[in-house]
XYZ file of C-alpha atoms in Angstrom:
506
model
C -22.405 0.077 -5.775
C -18.495 0.782 -4.975
C -16.021 1.584 -1.907
C -13.209 3.442 -3.073
C -10.318 4.468 0.078
C -9.147 8.105 -0.738
C -5.988 9.682 0.998
C -6.421 13.383 1.671
C -3.779 15.191 3.039
C -3.463 18.576 4.646
C -0.833 20.126 2.980
C 2.176 21.540 4.585
C 5.743 22.495 2.305
C 5.811 19.346 -0.732
C 4.370 16.416 0.935
C 0.907 16.288 3.403
C 1.249 15.468 6.664
C -0.573 12.553 5.638
C -0.224 11.922 2.202
C -0.362 8.379 0.675
C 2.711 6.189 0.680
C 2.580 5.345 -2.892
C 2.675 9.484 -3.350
C 5.344 9.990 -0.734
C 7.626 6.713 -1.996
C 7.070 8.762 -6.050
C 8.233 11.745 -4.812
C 10.818 10.212 -3.018
C 12.319 8.684 -5.907
C 12.565 11.136 -8.462
C 14.459 13.038 -5.037
C 16.634 10.029 -4.938
C 17.498 9.989 -8.869
C 17.816 13.951 -8.529
C 20.282 13.854 -6.107
C 21.858 10.671 -7.256
C 22.669 12.464 -11.008
C 23.514 15.483 -9.027
C 26.109 13.800 -6.836
C 27.892 12.082 -9.858
C 27.236 15.046 -11.041
C 29.713 17.195 -9.057
C 31.945 14.014 -8.305
C 32.481 13.708 -11.851
C 33.459 17.690 -12.338
C 35.136 17.965 -8.974
C 38.737 17.348 -10.559
C 38.617 20.102 -13.456
C 36.292 22.228 -12.020
C 33.341 21.621 -14.109
C 31.294 20.140 -11.386
C 28.505 22.835 -11.341
C 28.211 22.591 -15.473
C 28.164 18.651 -15.660
C 25.168 19.003 -12.686
C 23.067 21.585 -14.568
C 23.442 19.308 -17.825
C 22.567 16.527 -15.977
C 19.721 17.963 -14.837
C 18.383 19.390 -17.790
C 18.918 15.683 -19.090
C 17.058 14.131 -16.590
C 14.161 17.272 -17.542
C 14.048 16.996 -20.933
C 13.303 12.559 -20.469
C 10.830 12.932 -18.341
C 9.011 15.954 -20.593
C 9.722 12.923 -23.798
C 7.781 10.564 -21.175
C 4.695 12.736 -20.062
C 4.083 13.584 -23.985
C 4.824 10.008 -25.224
C 1.919 9.474 -22.204
C -0.179 12.277 -23.643
C -0.631 10.791 -26.931
C -1.176 7.274 -25.862
C -4.188 8.722 -24.060
C -5.774 11.168 -26.759
C -5.473 8.233 -29.163
C -6.724 5.702 -26.669
C -9.562 8.468 -25.877
C -10.910 8.404 -29.388
C -11.428 4.993 -29.133
C -13.751 4.357 -25.690
C -17.249 4.498 -28.502
C -15.555 1.438 -30.176
C -13.933 -0.153 -27.096
C -16.810 0.078 -24.440
C -20.235 -0.959 -23.564
C -20.296 1.567 -20.289
C -17.469 4.119 -19.122
C -17.725 6.935 -16.454
C -14.677 9.400 -15.027
C -14.587 10.158 -11.774
C -11.486 12.500 -10.875
C -11.259 12.901 -7.567
C -9.767 15.497 -5.095
C -7.127 13.163 -3.332
C -4.954 10.419 -4.309
C -6.443 6.896 -3.659
C -5.332 3.920 -2.170
C -7.685 1.397 -2.681
C -11.407 0.074 -4.096
C -14.307 -2.007 -3.964
C -17.111 -3.254 -4.987
C -19.704 -3.307 -2.165
C -21.033 -0.528 -0.414
C -19.333 2.584 -1.569
C -17.358 5.079 0.043
C -14.113 7.165 -0.496
C -11.749 8.635 2.193
C -10.909 11.873 3.081
C -8.810 13.993 5.429
C -9.289 17.295 7.196
C -7.345 18.205 10.026
C -5.772 15.006 9.781
C -9.148 12.987 10.302
C -10.527 10.418 8.095
C -13.520 10.479 6.198
C -15.314 7.611 4.550
C -18.021 8.725 1.963
C -20.694 6.534 0.714
C -22.235 6.902 -3.000
C -23.833 4.644 -5.296
C -22.968 3.939 -8.995
C -25.528 2.595 -11.731
C -24.310 0.444 -14.380
C -26.422 0.457 -17.687
C -26.769 -2.767 -19.016
C -24.708 -4.071 -22.379
C -25.061 -1.290 -25.455
C -27.667 0.625 -23.763
C -26.369 4.217 -23.250
C -22.556 4.485 -23.792
C -22.745 6.801 -26.544
C -24.763 9.523 -24.445
C -22.787 9.297 -21.433
C -19.144 8.925 -23.355
C -20.724 12.457 -24.741
C -20.378 14.223 -21.364
C -16.379 12.595 -20.536
C -14.462 15.057 -18.975
C -11.364 14.064 -17.107
C -11.321 16.950 -15.359
C -14.635 16.645 -13.636
C -16.504 14.487 -11.604
C -19.016 11.992 -12.493
C -22.749 12.619 -12.258
C -22.898 9.126 -11.671
C -21.107 8.942 -8.769
C -23.782 10.488 -5.776
C -22.947 10.119 -2.233
C -24.805 9.536 0.414
C -23.506 8.842 3.848
C -20.330 10.118 5.534
C -18.082 8.622 8.006
C -14.702 9.385 9.895
C -12.605 6.936 9.826
C -9.471 6.899 12.608
C -6.674 6.977 10.263
C -5.835 6.651 7.053
C -7.998 3.690 5.267
C -4.954 1.681 3.357
C -7.366 -1.385 2.490
C -11.182 -2.038 2.228
C -12.801 -5.140 2.612
C -16.614 -6.220 2.626
C -17.985 -9.374 3.818
C -19.544 -11.273 1.040
C -22.521 -12.484 3.117
C -22.927 -9.373 3.979
C -21.912 -6.241 2.269
C -22.873 -3.378 4.642
C -20.207 -5.571 7.087
C -16.443 -4.031 5.829
C -13.547 -4.239 7.010
C -10.916 -1.445 6.942
C -6.791 -1.688 7.554
C -4.780 1.853 8.491
C -1.652 2.207 10.200
C -2.402 0.378 13.902
C -2.090 -2.940 14.364
C -5.704 -3.620 14.376
C -8.468 -4.410 11.932
C -11.883 -2.132 12.096
C -15.317 -3.515 11.602
C -18.026 -1.404 10.378
C -21.636 -1.684 10.042
C -22.206 1.008 7.616
C -25.474 0.959 7.267
C -25.903 1.376 11.094
C -23.663 4.410 11.202
C -24.516 7.438 11.323
C -24.402 10.340 8.935
C -21.437 12.942 9.626
C -22.176 14.776 6.823
C -24.149 17.860 8.501
C -21.312 17.708 11.140
C -17.973 18.046 8.278
C -20.391 20.141 6.446
C -19.412 22.940 9.662
C -16.345 22.882 9.153
C -16.336 25.072 6.346
C -17.363 27.750 7.738
C -16.031 27.372 11.044
C -12.400 25.055 10.508
C -11.709 25.294 14.671
C -14.526 22.315 14.182
C -13.028 19.263 14.483
C -15.720 16.433 15.038
C -14.771 13.018 16.797
C -14.423 10.048 14.762
C -16.555 7.978 14.280
C -16.526 4.810 16.254
C -15.810 1.129 14.619
C -18.817 -1.499 15.456
C -15.988 -3.819 16.802
C -12.419 -4.116 16.575
C -10.107 -7.074 16.016
C -6.648 -7.321 17.957
C -3.924 -9.877 17.683
C -0.975 -8.215 15.414
C 1.946 -6.643 17.676
C 3.001 -4.505 15.086
C 0.843 -2.201 12.157
C -1.160 -3.958 10.500
C -1.574 -1.918 6.866
C -2.529 -3.621 3.722
C -3.109 -7.668 4.204
C -6.539 -8.064 4.623
C -9.005 -10.508 3.525
C -12.866 -11.656 4.769
C -14.294 -14.823 3.880
C -16.822 -15.733 1.254
C -18.156 -19.000 3.262
C -18.238 -17.807 6.883
C -17.580 -14.294 8.758
C -13.933 -14.748 9.311
C -11.242 -11.840 8.790
C -7.368 -12.637 7.593
C -4.889 -10.024 8.445
C -0.945 -9.890 7.707
C 1.088 -7.164 9.175
C 5.061 -5.881 9.534
C 4.830 -8.762 12.629
C 5.585 -11.497 9.808
C 2.581 -13.382 10.911
C -1.309 -14.246 9.678
C -3.851 -13.384 12.065
C -7.286 -15.405 12.119
C -10.517 -14.206 13.063
C -14.437 -14.950 13.948
C -16.684 -11.976 13.519
C -18.969 -13.757 16.007
C -16.585 -13.979 18.321
C -17.600 -10.648 19.274
C -20.785 -11.447 20.956
C -19.098 -13.654 23.839
C -16.823 -10.017 23.444
C -19.461 -8.171 24.862
C -19.324 -9.667 27.948
C -16.016 -9.524 28.960
C -15.224 -6.108 30.424
C -11.867 -6.738 30.406
C -11.886 -6.230 26.353
C -13.847 -3.035 26.761
C -10.988 -1.598 28.825
C -7.918 -2.557 27.862
C -6.650 -0.924 24.464
C -6.325 -2.829 21.052
C -3.246 -4.777 19.986
C -2.406 -5.262 23.400
C 0.631 -7.296 24.665
C 2.977 -4.473 23.626
C 1.639 -3.694 20.309
C 3.111 -0.464 18.190
C -0.402 2.200 17.229
C -3.538 2.688 18.641
C -6.715 3.269 17.038
C -9.022 6.013 17.917
C -11.812 5.812 20.377
C -11.437 2.533 21.457
C -12.870 2.369 24.276
C -16.290 2.142 22.900
C -15.532 -0.237 20.447
C -15.910 -4.406 21.334
C -12.534 -6.440 20.721
C -11.742 -9.771 19.539
C -9.284 -12.086 20.272
C -8.035 -14.092 17.051
C -8.859 -17.502 16.776
C -5.358 -18.543 15.648
C -1.814 -16.558 14.583
C -0.284 -18.207 12.149
C 3.902 -18.162 11.678
C 5.786 -18.948 9.176
C 7.141 -15.759 7.144
C 10.365 -13.683 7.838
C 9.360 -10.153 6.726
C 6.247 -8.288 6.209
C 2.883 -9.911 4.990
C 1.828 -8.261 2.208
C -1.381 -9.575 1.364
C -3.764 -12.666 2.410
C -6.760 -14.503 0.415
C -8.796 -17.501 1.825
C -9.766 -20.585 -0.243
C -13.456 -19.835 -1.909
C -14.201 -23.144 -1.150
C -13.198 -24.004 2.359
C -13.078 -21.148 5.084
C -10.284 -23.340 6.836
C -8.136 -22.403 4.314
C -6.031 -19.494 3.439
C -2.916 -18.185 1.450
C -0.628 -15.398 2.199
C 2.442 -13.602 0.814
C 4.707 -10.742 1.855
C 8.238 -9.883 1.272
C 10.418 -12.078 1.575
C 9.352 -13.587 -1.472
C 7.310 -16.613 0.137
C 4.038 -18.015 -1.248
C 2.518 -19.709 2.192
C -0.088 -22.220 1.789
C -1.960 -22.607 5.358
C -4.694 -25.069 6.885
C -6.231 -24.171 9.983
C -7.082 -27.741 10.625
C -3.545 -28.968 10.502
C -2.010 -26.265 13.048
C -0.447 -22.799 12.824
C 2.749 -23.763 10.725
C 2.461 -23.601 6.939
C 1.170 -26.440 4.913
C 2.556 -25.509 1.439
C 5.407 -22.720 1.469
C 6.624 -21.829 -1.545
C 10.314 -20.080 -0.534
C 10.661 -18.014 -3.866
C 7.824 -17.658 -6.009
C 9.138 -14.722 -7.236
C 12.178 -12.636 -7.543
C 11.282 -9.786 -5.478
C 8.591 -8.449 -2.633
C 5.138 -10.452 -3.401
C 2.472 -7.798 -3.063
C -0.551 -9.775 -4.139
C -2.214 -12.887 -4.387
C -5.424 -14.358 -5.718
C -7.736 -17.887 -5.452
C -9.407 -18.327 -8.147
C -12.882 -18.497 -7.781
C -14.447 -21.094 -9.632
C -11.371 -23.393 -10.293
C -9.659 -23.673 -6.426
C -6.435 -25.242 -7.876
C -4.919 -22.087 -9.479
C -3.915 -18.443 -7.522
C -2.470 -16.000 -9.000
C 0.301 -13.980 -7.425
C 2.003 -10.325 -8.090
C 5.785 -9.036 -7.525
C 7.507 -5.798 -7.504
C 9.536 -7.900 -10.085
C 6.873 -7.406 -12.779
C 5.209 -10.574 -13.032
C 2.253 -12.279 -12.308
C 2.647 -16.317 -11.749
C -0.143 -18.242 -11.714
C 0.150 -21.481 -9.752
C -1.343 -25.226 -9.811
C -1.391 -26.199 -6.045
C -1.451 -29.500 -6.400
C 1.925 -28.942 -8.283
C 3.496 -27.371 -5.360
C 5.976 -29.351 -2.651
C 6.717 -29.094 0.585
C 10.103 -28.688 0.174
C 10.194 -25.109 -0.461
C 10.071 -25.391 -4.682
C 7.213 -24.501 -6.811
C 7.053 -23.986 -11.103
C 4.407 -21.430 -11.642
C 2.374 -22.824 -14.702
C 2.454 -19.351 -16.532
C 4.289 -15.822 -16.533
C 2.472 -12.363 -17.360
C 3.363 -8.873 -16.822
C 2.633 -6.861 -14.157
C 2.067 -6.142 -10.527
C -1.374 -6.538 -9.129
C -3.111 -9.298 -10.232
C -6.913 -10.232 -9.728
C -9.285 -13.501 -11.226
C -12.497 -12.369 -13.389
C -15.520 -13.473 -11.533
C -17.226 -14.309 -14.898
C -14.928 -16.512 -16.188
C -12.039 -19.587 -14.516
C -9.112 -18.399 -16.807
C -9.698 -14.702 -17.274
C -7.769 -12.511 -15.029
C -6.472 -8.731 -15.163
C -3.339 -7.240 -14.127
C -1.967 -3.341 -13.561
C 1.576 -2.085 -12.963
C 3.492 0.962 -13.105
C 2.831 1.573 -16.654
C -0.813 2.710 -16.007
C -2.087 -0.231 -18.341
C -4.971 -2.575 -17.308
C -4.236 -5.391 -19.402
C -7.007 -8.490 -19.201
C -5.613 -12.043 -19.868
C -6.867 -15.072 -20.660
C -4.807 -18.077 -19.513
C -6.043 -20.709 -22.090
C -5.858 -17.847 -25.041
C -1.867 -18.336 -24.206
C -0.667 -21.132 -26.296
C -3.175 -19.326 -29.648
C -1.324 -16.668 -29.589
C -2.340 -14.609 -33.131
C -0.640 -11.102 -32.515
C 2.862 -11.606 -32.772
C 3.412 -7.864 -30.815
C 1.428 -8.615 -27.957
C 1.864 -10.908 -24.819
C 0.873 -14.569 -24.954
C -2.859 -14.199 -23.272
C -3.529 -10.495 -23.481
C -6.703 -10.089 -24.842
C -7.859 -6.245 -23.554
C -5.558 -3.308 -22.938
C -7.623 -0.369 -20.718
C -5.225 3.135 -20.943
C -7.716 5.267 -19.509
C -5.085 5.878 -16.741
C -2.061 8.091 -17.007
C -0.079 7.067 -14.340
C 0.117 3.859 -11.680
C -2.894 1.928 -10.850
C -2.695 2.068 -7.851
C -6.190 -0.620 -7.109
C -8.691 -2.577 -9.542
C -12.086 -4.753 -8.543
C -14.078 -6.669 -10.748
C -17.988 -6.558 -9.977
C -19.049 -9.818 -9.157
C -22.779 -8.667 -9.324
C -22.641 -6.631 -13.263
C -20.417 -9.081 -15.338
C -16.933 -7.816 -16.767
C -17.345 -4.371 -15.384
C -13.994 -3.404 -13.420
C -13.742 -0.235 -11.069
C -9.908 1.369 -11.144
C -7.940 3.827 -9.357
C -4.625 5.485 -10.397
C -2.594 8.315 -9.450
C -1.814 10.418 -12.482
C -3.312 13.892 -10.270
C -0.180 16.151 -11.786
C -2.235 14.760 -14.915
C -5.612 15.884 -13.658
C -5.397 18.462 -12.634
C -6.767 16.630 -8.931
C -5.923 13.800 -6.687
C -6.077 10.772 -9.394
C -8.647 9.058 -11.120
C -11.651 6.974 -10.728
C -13.475 4.963 -13.508
C -15.643 2.467 -13.728
C -15.922 0.568 -17.224
C -16.940 -2.540 -18.529
C -15.611 -3.660 -22.504
C -17.219 -4.209 -25.539
C -19.050 -7.555 -25.101
C -17.829 -8.190 -28.363
C -14.436 -8.597 -27.224
C -14.901 -11.733 -24.422
C -17.531 -13.188 -26.123
C -17.586 -15.984 -28.484
C -16.065 -15.566 -32.099
C -17.940 -17.276 -33.874
C -21.051 -16.166 -32.239
C -19.993 -12.272 -32.580
C -18.276 -13.073 -35.927
C -22.618 -14.374 -36.835
C -23.682 -11.129 -35.097
C -21.930 -9.165 -37.281
C -22.798 -11.017 -40.378
C -26.768 -10.217 -39.294
C -25.670 -6.312 -38.484
C -24.077 -6.285 -42.142
C -27.660 -7.798 -43.433
C -29.656 -5.485 -41.730
C -27.621 -2.129 -43.098
C -27.821 -3.539 -46.320
C -31.441 -3.628 -46.424
C -31.672 -0.642 -44.569
C -29.746 1.048 -47.440
C -31.685 3.180 -50.431
C -32.354 1.714 -53.800
C -30.994 3.300 -57.027
């Protein structure tokens, strides 16, 4: 099953009312480049009266550069598309109506907006076994269409834009969402009523605006908006969150039993004590206060992650370029703090499921760094074991040394850090052994499937190329790529012998 959080916006002018920040930032960057170019051209020509001509020339040069870049991307994409039957055991492409901010395996859902209302679409995705029906499905591949393999079965109206989705490992029907408020919303997606019929009425009655679905639980504790940093514990029903208040907040979902018996927690609004923002329908949802609030960051906390082997240990990263390890058993201060983990804001962190000594971080400096926590000192210093390309990274659940990374270039790279010293291709970065090139713009999120080995869902903000809101892709590289080399060569040799025996004799 698959989850994808999609952001839909009701358009007014150039930017939608609730258009995802990734798309807005992209547009702002484009506008800023044009305005700076125009201003510089105007200033340069102010003395000789040629400002207008220089401004037009500068703008024309910028447009030619962008056209050349788009042509290169299209050529790369066409080449990749011709190789799909060779590179993949399974591939599905789903053209989105609106841009997506997040995707997860679990109970599948997409998020949409209509008149500033958000929707969670729950759907199912069937993944075939290796080398079964790849060629048949690839023959149906159309980047401008929706995949017949992604089927919606429930709709939930979410109060506010969904920035992050995380599932509870012990029960994937329980999910947590982050929106533009200080609170974390907990949902039992199986128990939530299907709102699809109400939304269908809106097509004929646009004046009808159904109320938001009510979350099953609201976790409060942040004093400012918490947008992205969100994690759920693999061992216990614990939730972690980070936000603009520079704090990491820790809850137990089980604490809602005592919260239900406390009337004060159903009457007060979430994010109490002067917190900013408010969650819709909060008066009807039980509230849970945190078990701990951890302080140590100097700026917004961008991502958090539990240690796979201990429910009391976790880590966080933020815009202060720091990586912090926490231990709830020893207090609410940092256990280990790496002051300058990167040369820019750190956007993501992931803890290795197979070897808890290894941690990945990804940064705006376009690097992914691998850390061994045994070598991290308490004095704020730390040296990464390896450095790779990208700014979003996640460990593979299938092999301890493998992870994926993505960046602004639209590539999703798969690395094996054990192969760093065995570089065979001088033109490829050390450790890189597969590159997914199916997206034509930046990849905003991806997630490994823990149930179907080597299967990944990835989502990109390439709406301008596809004529929609972006692209959701579900794919699995050919097993001939990741299996042991001697095993693959032996299989190919057997296949060669088989072909020879099938050839007609002269």
